[in-house]
PDB file of C-alpha atoms in Angstrom:
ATOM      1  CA  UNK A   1      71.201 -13.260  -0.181  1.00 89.00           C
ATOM      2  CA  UNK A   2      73.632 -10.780  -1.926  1.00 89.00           C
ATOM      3  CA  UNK A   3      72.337 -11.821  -5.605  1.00 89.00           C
ATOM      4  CA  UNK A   4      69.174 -12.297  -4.384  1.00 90.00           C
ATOM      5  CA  UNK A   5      69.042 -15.472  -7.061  1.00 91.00           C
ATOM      6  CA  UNK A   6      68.553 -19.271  -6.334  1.00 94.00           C
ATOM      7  CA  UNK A   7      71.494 -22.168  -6.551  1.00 91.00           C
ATOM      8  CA  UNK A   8      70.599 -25.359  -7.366  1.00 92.00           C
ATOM      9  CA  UNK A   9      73.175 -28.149  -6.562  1.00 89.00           C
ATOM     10  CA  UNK A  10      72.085 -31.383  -8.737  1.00 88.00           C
ATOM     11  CA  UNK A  11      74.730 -33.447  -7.677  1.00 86.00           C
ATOM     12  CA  UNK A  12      77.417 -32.347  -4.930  1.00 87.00           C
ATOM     13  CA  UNK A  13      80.880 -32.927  -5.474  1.00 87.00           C
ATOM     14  CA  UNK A  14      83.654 -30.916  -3.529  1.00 87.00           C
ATOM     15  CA  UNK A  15      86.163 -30.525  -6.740  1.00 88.00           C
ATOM     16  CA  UNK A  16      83.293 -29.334  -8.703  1.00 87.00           C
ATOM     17  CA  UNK A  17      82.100 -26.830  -6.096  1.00 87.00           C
ATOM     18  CA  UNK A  18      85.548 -25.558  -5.411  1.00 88.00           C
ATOM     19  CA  UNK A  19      85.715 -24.775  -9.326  1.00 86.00           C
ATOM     20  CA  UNK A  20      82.622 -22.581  -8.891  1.00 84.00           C
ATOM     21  CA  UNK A  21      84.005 -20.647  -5.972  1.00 85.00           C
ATOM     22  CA  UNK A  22      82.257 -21.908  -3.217  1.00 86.00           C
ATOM     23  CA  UNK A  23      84.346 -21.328   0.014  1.00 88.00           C
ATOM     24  CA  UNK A  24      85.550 -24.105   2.600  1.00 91.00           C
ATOM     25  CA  UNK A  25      83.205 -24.074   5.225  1.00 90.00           C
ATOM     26  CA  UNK A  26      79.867 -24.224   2.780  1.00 87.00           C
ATOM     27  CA  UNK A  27      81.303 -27.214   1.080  1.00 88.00           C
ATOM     28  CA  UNK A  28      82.386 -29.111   4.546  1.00 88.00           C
ATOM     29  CA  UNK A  29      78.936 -28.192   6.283  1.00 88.00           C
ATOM     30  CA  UNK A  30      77.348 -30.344   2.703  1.00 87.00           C
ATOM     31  CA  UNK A  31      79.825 -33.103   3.463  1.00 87.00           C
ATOM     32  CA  UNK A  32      79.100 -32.805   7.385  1.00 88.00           C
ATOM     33  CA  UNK A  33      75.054 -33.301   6.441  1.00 86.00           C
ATOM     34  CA  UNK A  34      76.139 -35.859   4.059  1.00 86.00           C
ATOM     35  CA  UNK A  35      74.415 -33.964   1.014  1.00 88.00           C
ATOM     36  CA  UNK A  36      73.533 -35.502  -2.297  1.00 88.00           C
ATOM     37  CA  UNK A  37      71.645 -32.167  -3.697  1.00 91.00           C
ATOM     38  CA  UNK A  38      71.153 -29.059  -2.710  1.00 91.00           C
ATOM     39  CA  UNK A  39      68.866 -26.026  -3.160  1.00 92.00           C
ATOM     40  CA  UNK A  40      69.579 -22.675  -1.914  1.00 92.00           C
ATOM     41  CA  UNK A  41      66.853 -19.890  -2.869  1.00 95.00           C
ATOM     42  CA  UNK A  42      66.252 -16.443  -1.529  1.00 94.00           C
ATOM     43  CA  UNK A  43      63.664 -14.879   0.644  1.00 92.00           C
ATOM     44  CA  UNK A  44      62.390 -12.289  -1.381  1.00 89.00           C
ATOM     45  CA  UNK A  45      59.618  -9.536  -0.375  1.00 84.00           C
ATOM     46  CA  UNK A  46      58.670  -6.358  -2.415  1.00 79.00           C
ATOM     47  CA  UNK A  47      61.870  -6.428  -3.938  1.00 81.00           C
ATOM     48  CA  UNK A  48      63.791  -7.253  -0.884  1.00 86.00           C
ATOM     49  CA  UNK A  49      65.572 -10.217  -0.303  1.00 89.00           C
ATOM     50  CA  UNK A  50      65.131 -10.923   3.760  1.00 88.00           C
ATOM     51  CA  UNK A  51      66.935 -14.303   4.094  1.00 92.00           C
ATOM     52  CA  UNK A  52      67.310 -17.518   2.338  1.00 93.00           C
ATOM     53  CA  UNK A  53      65.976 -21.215   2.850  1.00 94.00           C
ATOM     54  CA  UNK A  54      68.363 -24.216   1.996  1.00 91.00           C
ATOM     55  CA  UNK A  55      67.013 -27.997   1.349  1.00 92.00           C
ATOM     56  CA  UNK A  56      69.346 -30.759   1.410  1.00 90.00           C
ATOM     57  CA  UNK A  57      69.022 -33.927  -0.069  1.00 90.00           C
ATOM     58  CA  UNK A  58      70.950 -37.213   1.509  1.00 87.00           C
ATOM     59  CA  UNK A  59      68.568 -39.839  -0.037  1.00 81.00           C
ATOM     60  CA  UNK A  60      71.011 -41.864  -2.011  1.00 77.00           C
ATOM     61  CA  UNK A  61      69.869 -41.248  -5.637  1.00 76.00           C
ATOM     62  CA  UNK A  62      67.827 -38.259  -4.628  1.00 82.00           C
ATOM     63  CA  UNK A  63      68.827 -34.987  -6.842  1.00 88.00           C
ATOM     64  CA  UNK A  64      66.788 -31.839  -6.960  1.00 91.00           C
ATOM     65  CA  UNK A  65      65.919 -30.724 -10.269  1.00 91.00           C
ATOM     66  CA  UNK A  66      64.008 -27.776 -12.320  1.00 91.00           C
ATOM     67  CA  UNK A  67      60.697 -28.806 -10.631  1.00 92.00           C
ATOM     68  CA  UNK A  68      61.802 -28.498  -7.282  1.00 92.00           C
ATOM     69  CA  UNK A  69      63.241 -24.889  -7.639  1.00 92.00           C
ATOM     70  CA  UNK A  70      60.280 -24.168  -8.571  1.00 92.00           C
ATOM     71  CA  UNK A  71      58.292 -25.306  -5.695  1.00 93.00           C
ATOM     72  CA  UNK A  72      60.942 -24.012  -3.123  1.00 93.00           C
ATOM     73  CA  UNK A  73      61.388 -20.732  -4.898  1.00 92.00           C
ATOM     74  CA  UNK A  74      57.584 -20.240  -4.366  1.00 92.00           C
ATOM     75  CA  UNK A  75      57.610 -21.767  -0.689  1.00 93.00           C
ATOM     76  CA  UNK A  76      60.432 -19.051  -0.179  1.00 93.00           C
ATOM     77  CA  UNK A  77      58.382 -16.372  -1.296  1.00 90.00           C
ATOM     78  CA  UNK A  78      55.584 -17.176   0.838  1.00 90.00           C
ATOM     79  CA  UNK A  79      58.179 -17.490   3.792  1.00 91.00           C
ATOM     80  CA  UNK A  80      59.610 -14.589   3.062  1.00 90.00           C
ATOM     81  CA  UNK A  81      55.782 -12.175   3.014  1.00 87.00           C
ATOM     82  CA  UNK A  82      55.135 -14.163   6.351  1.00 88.00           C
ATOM     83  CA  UNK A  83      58.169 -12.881   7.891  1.00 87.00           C
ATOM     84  CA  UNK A  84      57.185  -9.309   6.228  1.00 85.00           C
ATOM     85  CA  UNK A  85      53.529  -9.091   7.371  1.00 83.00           C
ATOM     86  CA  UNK A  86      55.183 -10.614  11.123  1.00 85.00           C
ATOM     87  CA  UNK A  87      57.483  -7.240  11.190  1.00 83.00           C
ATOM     88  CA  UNK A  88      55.074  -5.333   9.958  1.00 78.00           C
ATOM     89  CA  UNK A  89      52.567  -6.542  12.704  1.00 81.00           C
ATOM     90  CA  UNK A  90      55.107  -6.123  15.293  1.00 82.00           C
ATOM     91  CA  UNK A  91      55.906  -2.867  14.399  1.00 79.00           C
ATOM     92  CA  UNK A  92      51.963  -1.422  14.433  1.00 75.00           C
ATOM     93  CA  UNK A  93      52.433  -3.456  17.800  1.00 82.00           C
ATOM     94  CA  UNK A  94      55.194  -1.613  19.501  1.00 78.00           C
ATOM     95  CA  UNK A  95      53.666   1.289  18.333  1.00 74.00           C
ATOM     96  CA  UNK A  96      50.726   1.229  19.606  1.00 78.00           C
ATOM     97  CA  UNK A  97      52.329   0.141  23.111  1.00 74.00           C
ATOM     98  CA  UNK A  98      53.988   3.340  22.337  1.00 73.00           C
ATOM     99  CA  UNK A  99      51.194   5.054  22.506  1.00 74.00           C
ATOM    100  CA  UNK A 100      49.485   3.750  25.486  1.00 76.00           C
ATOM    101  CA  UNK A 101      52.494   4.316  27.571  1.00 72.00           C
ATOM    102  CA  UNK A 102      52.800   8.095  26.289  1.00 75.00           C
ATOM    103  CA  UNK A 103      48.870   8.106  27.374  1.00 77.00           C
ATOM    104  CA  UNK A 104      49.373   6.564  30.689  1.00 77.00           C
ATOM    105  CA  UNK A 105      52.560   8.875  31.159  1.00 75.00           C
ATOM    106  CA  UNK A 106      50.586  11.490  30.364  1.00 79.00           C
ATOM    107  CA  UNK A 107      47.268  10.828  32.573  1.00 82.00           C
ATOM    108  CA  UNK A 108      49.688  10.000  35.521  1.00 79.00           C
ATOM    109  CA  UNK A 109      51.429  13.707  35.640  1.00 77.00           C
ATOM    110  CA  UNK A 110      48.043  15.342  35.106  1.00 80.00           C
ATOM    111  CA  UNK A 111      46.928  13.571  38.163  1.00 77.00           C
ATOM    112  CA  UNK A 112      50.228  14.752  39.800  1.00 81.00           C
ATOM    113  CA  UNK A 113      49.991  18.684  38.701  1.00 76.00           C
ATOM    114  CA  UNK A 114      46.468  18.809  39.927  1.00 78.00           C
ATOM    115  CA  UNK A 115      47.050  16.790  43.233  1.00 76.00           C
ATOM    116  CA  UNK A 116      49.953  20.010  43.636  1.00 74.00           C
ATOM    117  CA  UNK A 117      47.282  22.803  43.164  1.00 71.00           C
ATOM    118  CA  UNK A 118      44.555  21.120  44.892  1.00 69.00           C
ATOM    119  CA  UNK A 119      43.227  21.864  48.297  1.00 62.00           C
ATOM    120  CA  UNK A 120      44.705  18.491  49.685  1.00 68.00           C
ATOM    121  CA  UNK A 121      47.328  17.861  52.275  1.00 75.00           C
ATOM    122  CA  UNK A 122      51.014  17.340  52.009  1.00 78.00           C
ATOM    123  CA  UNK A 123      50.166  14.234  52.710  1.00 82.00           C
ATOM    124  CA  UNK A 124      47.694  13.308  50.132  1.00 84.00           C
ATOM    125  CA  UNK A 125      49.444  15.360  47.659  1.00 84.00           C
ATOM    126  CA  UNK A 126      52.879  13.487  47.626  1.00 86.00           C
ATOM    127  CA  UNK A 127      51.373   9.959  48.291  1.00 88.00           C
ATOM    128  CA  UNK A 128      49.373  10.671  44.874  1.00 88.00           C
ATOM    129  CA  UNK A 129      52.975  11.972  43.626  1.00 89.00           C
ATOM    130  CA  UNK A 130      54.641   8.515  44.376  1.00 90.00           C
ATOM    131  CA  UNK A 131      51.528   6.860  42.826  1.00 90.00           C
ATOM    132  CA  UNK A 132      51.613   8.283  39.499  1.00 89.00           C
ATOM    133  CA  UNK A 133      55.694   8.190  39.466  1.00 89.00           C
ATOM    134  CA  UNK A 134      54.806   4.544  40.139  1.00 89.00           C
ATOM    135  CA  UNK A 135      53.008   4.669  37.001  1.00 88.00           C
ATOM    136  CA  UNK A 136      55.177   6.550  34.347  1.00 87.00           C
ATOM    137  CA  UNK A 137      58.407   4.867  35.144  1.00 88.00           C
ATOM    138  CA  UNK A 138      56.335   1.247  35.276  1.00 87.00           C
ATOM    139  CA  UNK A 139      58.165   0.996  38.661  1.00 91.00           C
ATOM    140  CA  UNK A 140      57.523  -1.165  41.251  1.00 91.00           C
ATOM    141  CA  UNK A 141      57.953   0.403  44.501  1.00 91.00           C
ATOM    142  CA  UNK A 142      58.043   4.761  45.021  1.00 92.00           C
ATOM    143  CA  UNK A 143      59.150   5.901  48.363  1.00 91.00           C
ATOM    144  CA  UNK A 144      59.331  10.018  48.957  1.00 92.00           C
ATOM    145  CA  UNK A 145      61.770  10.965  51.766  1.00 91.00           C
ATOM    146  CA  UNK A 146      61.957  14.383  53.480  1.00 90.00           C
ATOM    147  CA  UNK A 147      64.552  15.900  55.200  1.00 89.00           C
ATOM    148  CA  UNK A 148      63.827  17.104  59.125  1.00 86.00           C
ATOM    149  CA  UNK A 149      64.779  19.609  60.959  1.00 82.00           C
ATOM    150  CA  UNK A 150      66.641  16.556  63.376  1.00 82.00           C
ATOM    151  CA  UNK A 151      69.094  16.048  59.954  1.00 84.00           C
ATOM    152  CA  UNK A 152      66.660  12.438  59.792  1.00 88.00           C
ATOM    153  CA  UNK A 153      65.225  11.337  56.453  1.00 89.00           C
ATOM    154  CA  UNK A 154      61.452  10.849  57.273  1.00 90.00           C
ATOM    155  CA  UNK A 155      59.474   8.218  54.870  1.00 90.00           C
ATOM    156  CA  UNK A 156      56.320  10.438  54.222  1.00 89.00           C
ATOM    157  CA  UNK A 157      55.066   8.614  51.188  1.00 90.00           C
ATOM    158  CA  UNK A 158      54.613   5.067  49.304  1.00 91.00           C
ATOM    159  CA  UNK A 159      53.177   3.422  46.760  1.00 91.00           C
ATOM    160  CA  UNK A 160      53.631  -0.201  44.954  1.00 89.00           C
ATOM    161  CA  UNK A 161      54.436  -3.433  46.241  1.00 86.00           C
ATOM    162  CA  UNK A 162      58.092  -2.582  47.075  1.00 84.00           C
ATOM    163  CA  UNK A 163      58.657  -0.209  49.542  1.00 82.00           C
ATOM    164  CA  UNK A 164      59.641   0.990  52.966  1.00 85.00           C
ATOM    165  CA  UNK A 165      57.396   1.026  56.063  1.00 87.00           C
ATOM    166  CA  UNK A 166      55.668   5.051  56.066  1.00 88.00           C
ATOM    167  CA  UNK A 167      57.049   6.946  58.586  1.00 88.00           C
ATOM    168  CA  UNK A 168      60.399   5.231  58.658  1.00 87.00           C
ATOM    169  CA  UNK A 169      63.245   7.521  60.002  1.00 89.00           C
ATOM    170  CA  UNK A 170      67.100   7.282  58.883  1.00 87.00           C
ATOM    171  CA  UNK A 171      70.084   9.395  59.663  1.00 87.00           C
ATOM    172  CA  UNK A 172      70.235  11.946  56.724  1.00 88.00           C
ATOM    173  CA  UNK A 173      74.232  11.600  56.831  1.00 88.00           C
ATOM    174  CA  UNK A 174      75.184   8.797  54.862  1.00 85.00           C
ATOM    175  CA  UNK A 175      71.671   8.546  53.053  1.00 87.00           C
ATOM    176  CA  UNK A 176      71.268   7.928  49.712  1.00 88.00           C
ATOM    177  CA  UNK A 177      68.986  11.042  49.615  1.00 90.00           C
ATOM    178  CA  UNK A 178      71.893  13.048  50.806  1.00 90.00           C
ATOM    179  CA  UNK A 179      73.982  10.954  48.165  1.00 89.00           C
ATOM    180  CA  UNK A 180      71.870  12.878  45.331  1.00 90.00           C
ATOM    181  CA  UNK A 181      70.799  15.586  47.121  1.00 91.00           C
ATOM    182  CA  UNK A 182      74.198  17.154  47.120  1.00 90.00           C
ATOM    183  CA  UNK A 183      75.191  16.218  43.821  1.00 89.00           C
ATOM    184  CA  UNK A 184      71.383  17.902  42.695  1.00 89.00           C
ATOM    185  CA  UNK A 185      71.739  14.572  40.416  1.00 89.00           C
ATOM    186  CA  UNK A 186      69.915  11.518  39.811  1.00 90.00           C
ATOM    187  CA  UNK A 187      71.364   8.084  40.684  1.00 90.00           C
ATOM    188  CA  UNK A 188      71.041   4.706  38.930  1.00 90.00           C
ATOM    189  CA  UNK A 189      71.674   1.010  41.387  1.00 90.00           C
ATOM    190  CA  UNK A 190      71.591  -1.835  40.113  1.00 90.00           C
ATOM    191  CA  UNK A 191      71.763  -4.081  42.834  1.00 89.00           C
ATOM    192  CA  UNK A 192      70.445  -2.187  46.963  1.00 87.00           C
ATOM    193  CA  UNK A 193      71.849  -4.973  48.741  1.00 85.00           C
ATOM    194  CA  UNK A 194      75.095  -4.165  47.329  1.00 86.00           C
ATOM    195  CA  UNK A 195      74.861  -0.838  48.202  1.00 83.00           C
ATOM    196  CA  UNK A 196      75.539  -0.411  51.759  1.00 79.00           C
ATOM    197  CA  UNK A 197      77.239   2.593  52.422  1.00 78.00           C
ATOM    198  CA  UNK A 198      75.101   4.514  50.676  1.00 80.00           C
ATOM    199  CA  UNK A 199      71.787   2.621  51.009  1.00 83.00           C
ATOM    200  CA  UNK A 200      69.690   2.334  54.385  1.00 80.00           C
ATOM    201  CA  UNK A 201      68.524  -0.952  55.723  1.00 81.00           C
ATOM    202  CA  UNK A 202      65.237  -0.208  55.739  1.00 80.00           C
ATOM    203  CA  UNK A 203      65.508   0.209  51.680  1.00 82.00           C
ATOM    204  CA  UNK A 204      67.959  -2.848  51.292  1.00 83.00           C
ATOM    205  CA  UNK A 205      65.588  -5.100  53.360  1.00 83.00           C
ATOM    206  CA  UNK A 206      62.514  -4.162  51.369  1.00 82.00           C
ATOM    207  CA  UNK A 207      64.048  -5.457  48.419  1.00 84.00           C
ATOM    208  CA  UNK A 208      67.633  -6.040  48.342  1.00 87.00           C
ATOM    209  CA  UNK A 209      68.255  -7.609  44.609  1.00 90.00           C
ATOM    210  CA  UNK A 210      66.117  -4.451  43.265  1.00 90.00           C
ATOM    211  CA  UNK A 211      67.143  -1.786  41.090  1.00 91.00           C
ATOM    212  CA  UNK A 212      66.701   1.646  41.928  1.00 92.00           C
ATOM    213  CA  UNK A 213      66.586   4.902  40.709  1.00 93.00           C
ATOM    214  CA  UNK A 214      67.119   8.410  43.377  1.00 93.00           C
ATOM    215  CA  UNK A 215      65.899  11.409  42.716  1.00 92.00           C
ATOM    216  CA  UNK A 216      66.718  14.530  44.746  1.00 93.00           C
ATOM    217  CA  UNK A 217      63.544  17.058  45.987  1.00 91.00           C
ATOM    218  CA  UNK A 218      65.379  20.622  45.651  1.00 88.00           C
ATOM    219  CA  UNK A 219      63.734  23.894  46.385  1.00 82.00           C
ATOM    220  CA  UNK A 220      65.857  26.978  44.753  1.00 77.00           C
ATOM    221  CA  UNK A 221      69.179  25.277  45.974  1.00 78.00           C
ATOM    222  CA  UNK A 222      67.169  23.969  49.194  1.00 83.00           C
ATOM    223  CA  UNK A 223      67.573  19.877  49.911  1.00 87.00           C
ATOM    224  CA  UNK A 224      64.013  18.959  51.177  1.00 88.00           C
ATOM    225  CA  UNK A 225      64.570  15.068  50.576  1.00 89.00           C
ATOM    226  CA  UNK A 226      64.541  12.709  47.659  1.00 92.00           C
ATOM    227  CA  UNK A 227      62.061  10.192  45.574  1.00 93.00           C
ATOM    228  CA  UNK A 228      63.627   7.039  45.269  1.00 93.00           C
ATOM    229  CA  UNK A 229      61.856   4.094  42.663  1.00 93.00           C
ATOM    230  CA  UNK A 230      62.550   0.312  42.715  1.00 93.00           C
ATOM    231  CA  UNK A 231      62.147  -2.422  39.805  1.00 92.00           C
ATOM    232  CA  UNK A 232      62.316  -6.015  40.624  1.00 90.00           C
ATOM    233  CA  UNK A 233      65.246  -8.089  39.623  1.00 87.00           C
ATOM    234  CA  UNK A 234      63.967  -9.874  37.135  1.00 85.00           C
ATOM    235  CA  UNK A 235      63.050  -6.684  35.035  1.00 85.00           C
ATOM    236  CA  UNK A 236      65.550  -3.860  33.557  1.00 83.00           C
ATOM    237  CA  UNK A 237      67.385  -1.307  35.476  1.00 85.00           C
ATOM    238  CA  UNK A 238      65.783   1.904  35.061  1.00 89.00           C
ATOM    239  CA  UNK A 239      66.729   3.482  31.898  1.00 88.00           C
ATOM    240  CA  UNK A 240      67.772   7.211  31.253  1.00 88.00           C
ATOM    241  CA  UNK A 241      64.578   8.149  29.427  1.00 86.00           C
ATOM    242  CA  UNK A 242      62.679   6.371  32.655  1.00 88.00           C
ATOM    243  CA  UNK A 243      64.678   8.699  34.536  1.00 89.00           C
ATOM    244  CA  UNK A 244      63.890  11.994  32.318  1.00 88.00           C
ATOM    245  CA  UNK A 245      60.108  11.064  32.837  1.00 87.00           C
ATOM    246  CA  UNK A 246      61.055  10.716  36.817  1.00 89.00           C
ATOM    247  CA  UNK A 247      62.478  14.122  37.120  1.00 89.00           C
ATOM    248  CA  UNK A 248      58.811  15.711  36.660  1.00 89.00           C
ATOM    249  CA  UNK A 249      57.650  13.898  39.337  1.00 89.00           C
ATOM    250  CA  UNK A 250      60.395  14.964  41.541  1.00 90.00           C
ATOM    251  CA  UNK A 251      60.562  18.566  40.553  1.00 89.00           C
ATOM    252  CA  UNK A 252      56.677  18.320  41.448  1.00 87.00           C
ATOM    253  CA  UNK A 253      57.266  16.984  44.885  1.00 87.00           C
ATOM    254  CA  UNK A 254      59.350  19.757  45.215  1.00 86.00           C
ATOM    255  CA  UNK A 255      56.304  22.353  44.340  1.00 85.00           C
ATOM    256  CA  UNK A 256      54.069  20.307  46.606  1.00 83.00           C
ATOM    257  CA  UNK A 257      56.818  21.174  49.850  1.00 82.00           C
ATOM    258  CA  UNK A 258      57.321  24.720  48.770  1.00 80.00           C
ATOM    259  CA  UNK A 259      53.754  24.774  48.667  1.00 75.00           C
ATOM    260  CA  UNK A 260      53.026  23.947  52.231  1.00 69.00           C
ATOM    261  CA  UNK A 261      56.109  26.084  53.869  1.00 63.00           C
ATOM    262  CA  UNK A 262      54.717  28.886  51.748  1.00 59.00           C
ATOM    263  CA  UNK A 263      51.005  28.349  53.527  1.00 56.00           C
ATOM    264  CA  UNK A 264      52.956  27.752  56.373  1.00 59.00           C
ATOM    265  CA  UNK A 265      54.668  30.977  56.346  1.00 60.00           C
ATOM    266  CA  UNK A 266      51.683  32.844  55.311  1.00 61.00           C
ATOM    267  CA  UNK A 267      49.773  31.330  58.106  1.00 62.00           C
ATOM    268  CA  UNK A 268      52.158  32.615  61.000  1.00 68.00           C
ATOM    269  CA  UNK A 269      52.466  36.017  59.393  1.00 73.00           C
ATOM    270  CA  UNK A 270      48.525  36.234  59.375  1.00 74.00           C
ATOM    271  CA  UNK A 271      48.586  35.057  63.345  1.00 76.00           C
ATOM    272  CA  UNK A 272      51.361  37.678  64.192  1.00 78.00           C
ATOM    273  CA  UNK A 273      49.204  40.360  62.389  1.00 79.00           C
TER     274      UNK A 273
END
């Protein structure tokens, strides 16, 4: 592989390799595979050696000769383009993946900035939120909490096949959504049911080998609750770009709330006028 040029071994004899520098472990592997002849040739493609093939010979008064460097110099060639054209295809392959992730990324928080200025409800609004979070992270479960006025953590929004039942209520102290909430971070788990301080069991029952990744909903300083996304076990833990992408749909959850107590506001102003 470092010369990039082919060895051919007519007859194998340990003394004789030694002599030519071949190290140990080479000549005991030829002596474990009980090796009459050998041929060693590169993998070459546009210049480029990418590997190396070796044939052994342990037919008693079978040697490899001019003619058969030939043939497995050209058979190593051939290898070698078919590994080439393989990369090459898997490349244009990831790429386009790529692509149609950054499109579905993209279509998903479109759907979620125009779900925040539409004329829906809060409702609607954050349940489309948790949808196309779903979507960008390629989560499996998205469940948006809110914070009462009762310090309980309401469920007011879900979407996937993991998740908690809507409308679910948990003590706010001890939550995971105060967890993040008051460090205005996100949070990585690996493994819910081994969270328990932290996690609620409503969250750990729903899927208790999943991974999840919190997200806290903060208004100017103001906790208003959290968006919390869970993977199956048998896929990745969320990753920090996954994460990066989640923070939009957070920060827009966040909009969608100020929203409403804005209206809210403006709506008891108008009534006291």
């Amino acid at each position: 592989i470092r010369t990039g040029e082919s060895v051919l071994v007519t007859e194998v004899s340990a003394p004789a390799l030694r002599e030519e520098g071949w190290d140990e472990a080479s000549i005991r592997t030829l002596e474990t595979l009980e090796a009459r002849s050998a041929l060693i040739v590169p993998m070459r493609a546009h210049e480029e050696t990418v590997g190396a093939i070796t044939l052994i010979a342990s037919e008693s008064g079978r040697t490899y000769g001019p003619h058969d460097l030939a043939l497995a110099e050209d058979m190593a060639r051939r290898a070698a383009f078919a590994l080439e054209n393989a990369r090459l295809f898997d490349q244009a392959r990831q790429a386009r993946g790529e692509a149609e992730r950054r499109a579905r990324e993209e279509e998903a928080l479109r759907r979620a900035a125009a779900a925040v200025g539409a004329t829906f409800t809060i409702e609607e609004v954050v349940r489309q939120i948790a949808e196309s979070a779903l979507t960008a992270t390629n989560a499996d479960g998205a469940v948006v909490e809110r914070i009462t006025l009762e310090d309980d953590v309401v469920v007011v929004a879900v979407a996937g096949e993991r998740n908690v039942p809507l409308g679910s209520r948990m003590p706010y102290r001890g939550s995971l959504a105060q967890w993040v909430v008051e460090r205005g971070e996100s949070e990585s788990i690996a493994v819910l049911g081994e969270e328990r301080e932290r996690v609620s069991p409503e969250l750990r029952r729903a899927c208790p080998e999943c991974s999840a990744l919190a997200l806290p909903l903060l208004d100017a300083g103001t906790a208003i609750g959290a968006l919390i996304l869970l993977r199956e076990p048998e896929r990745w833990t969320f990753r920090p770009d996954e994460a990066a992408r989640a923070r939009a749909f957070a920060h827009l959850a966040a909009l969608a709330f100020r929203k409403v107590h804005l209206l809210d506001d403006a709506e008891r102003r108008r009534e006291e006028l």
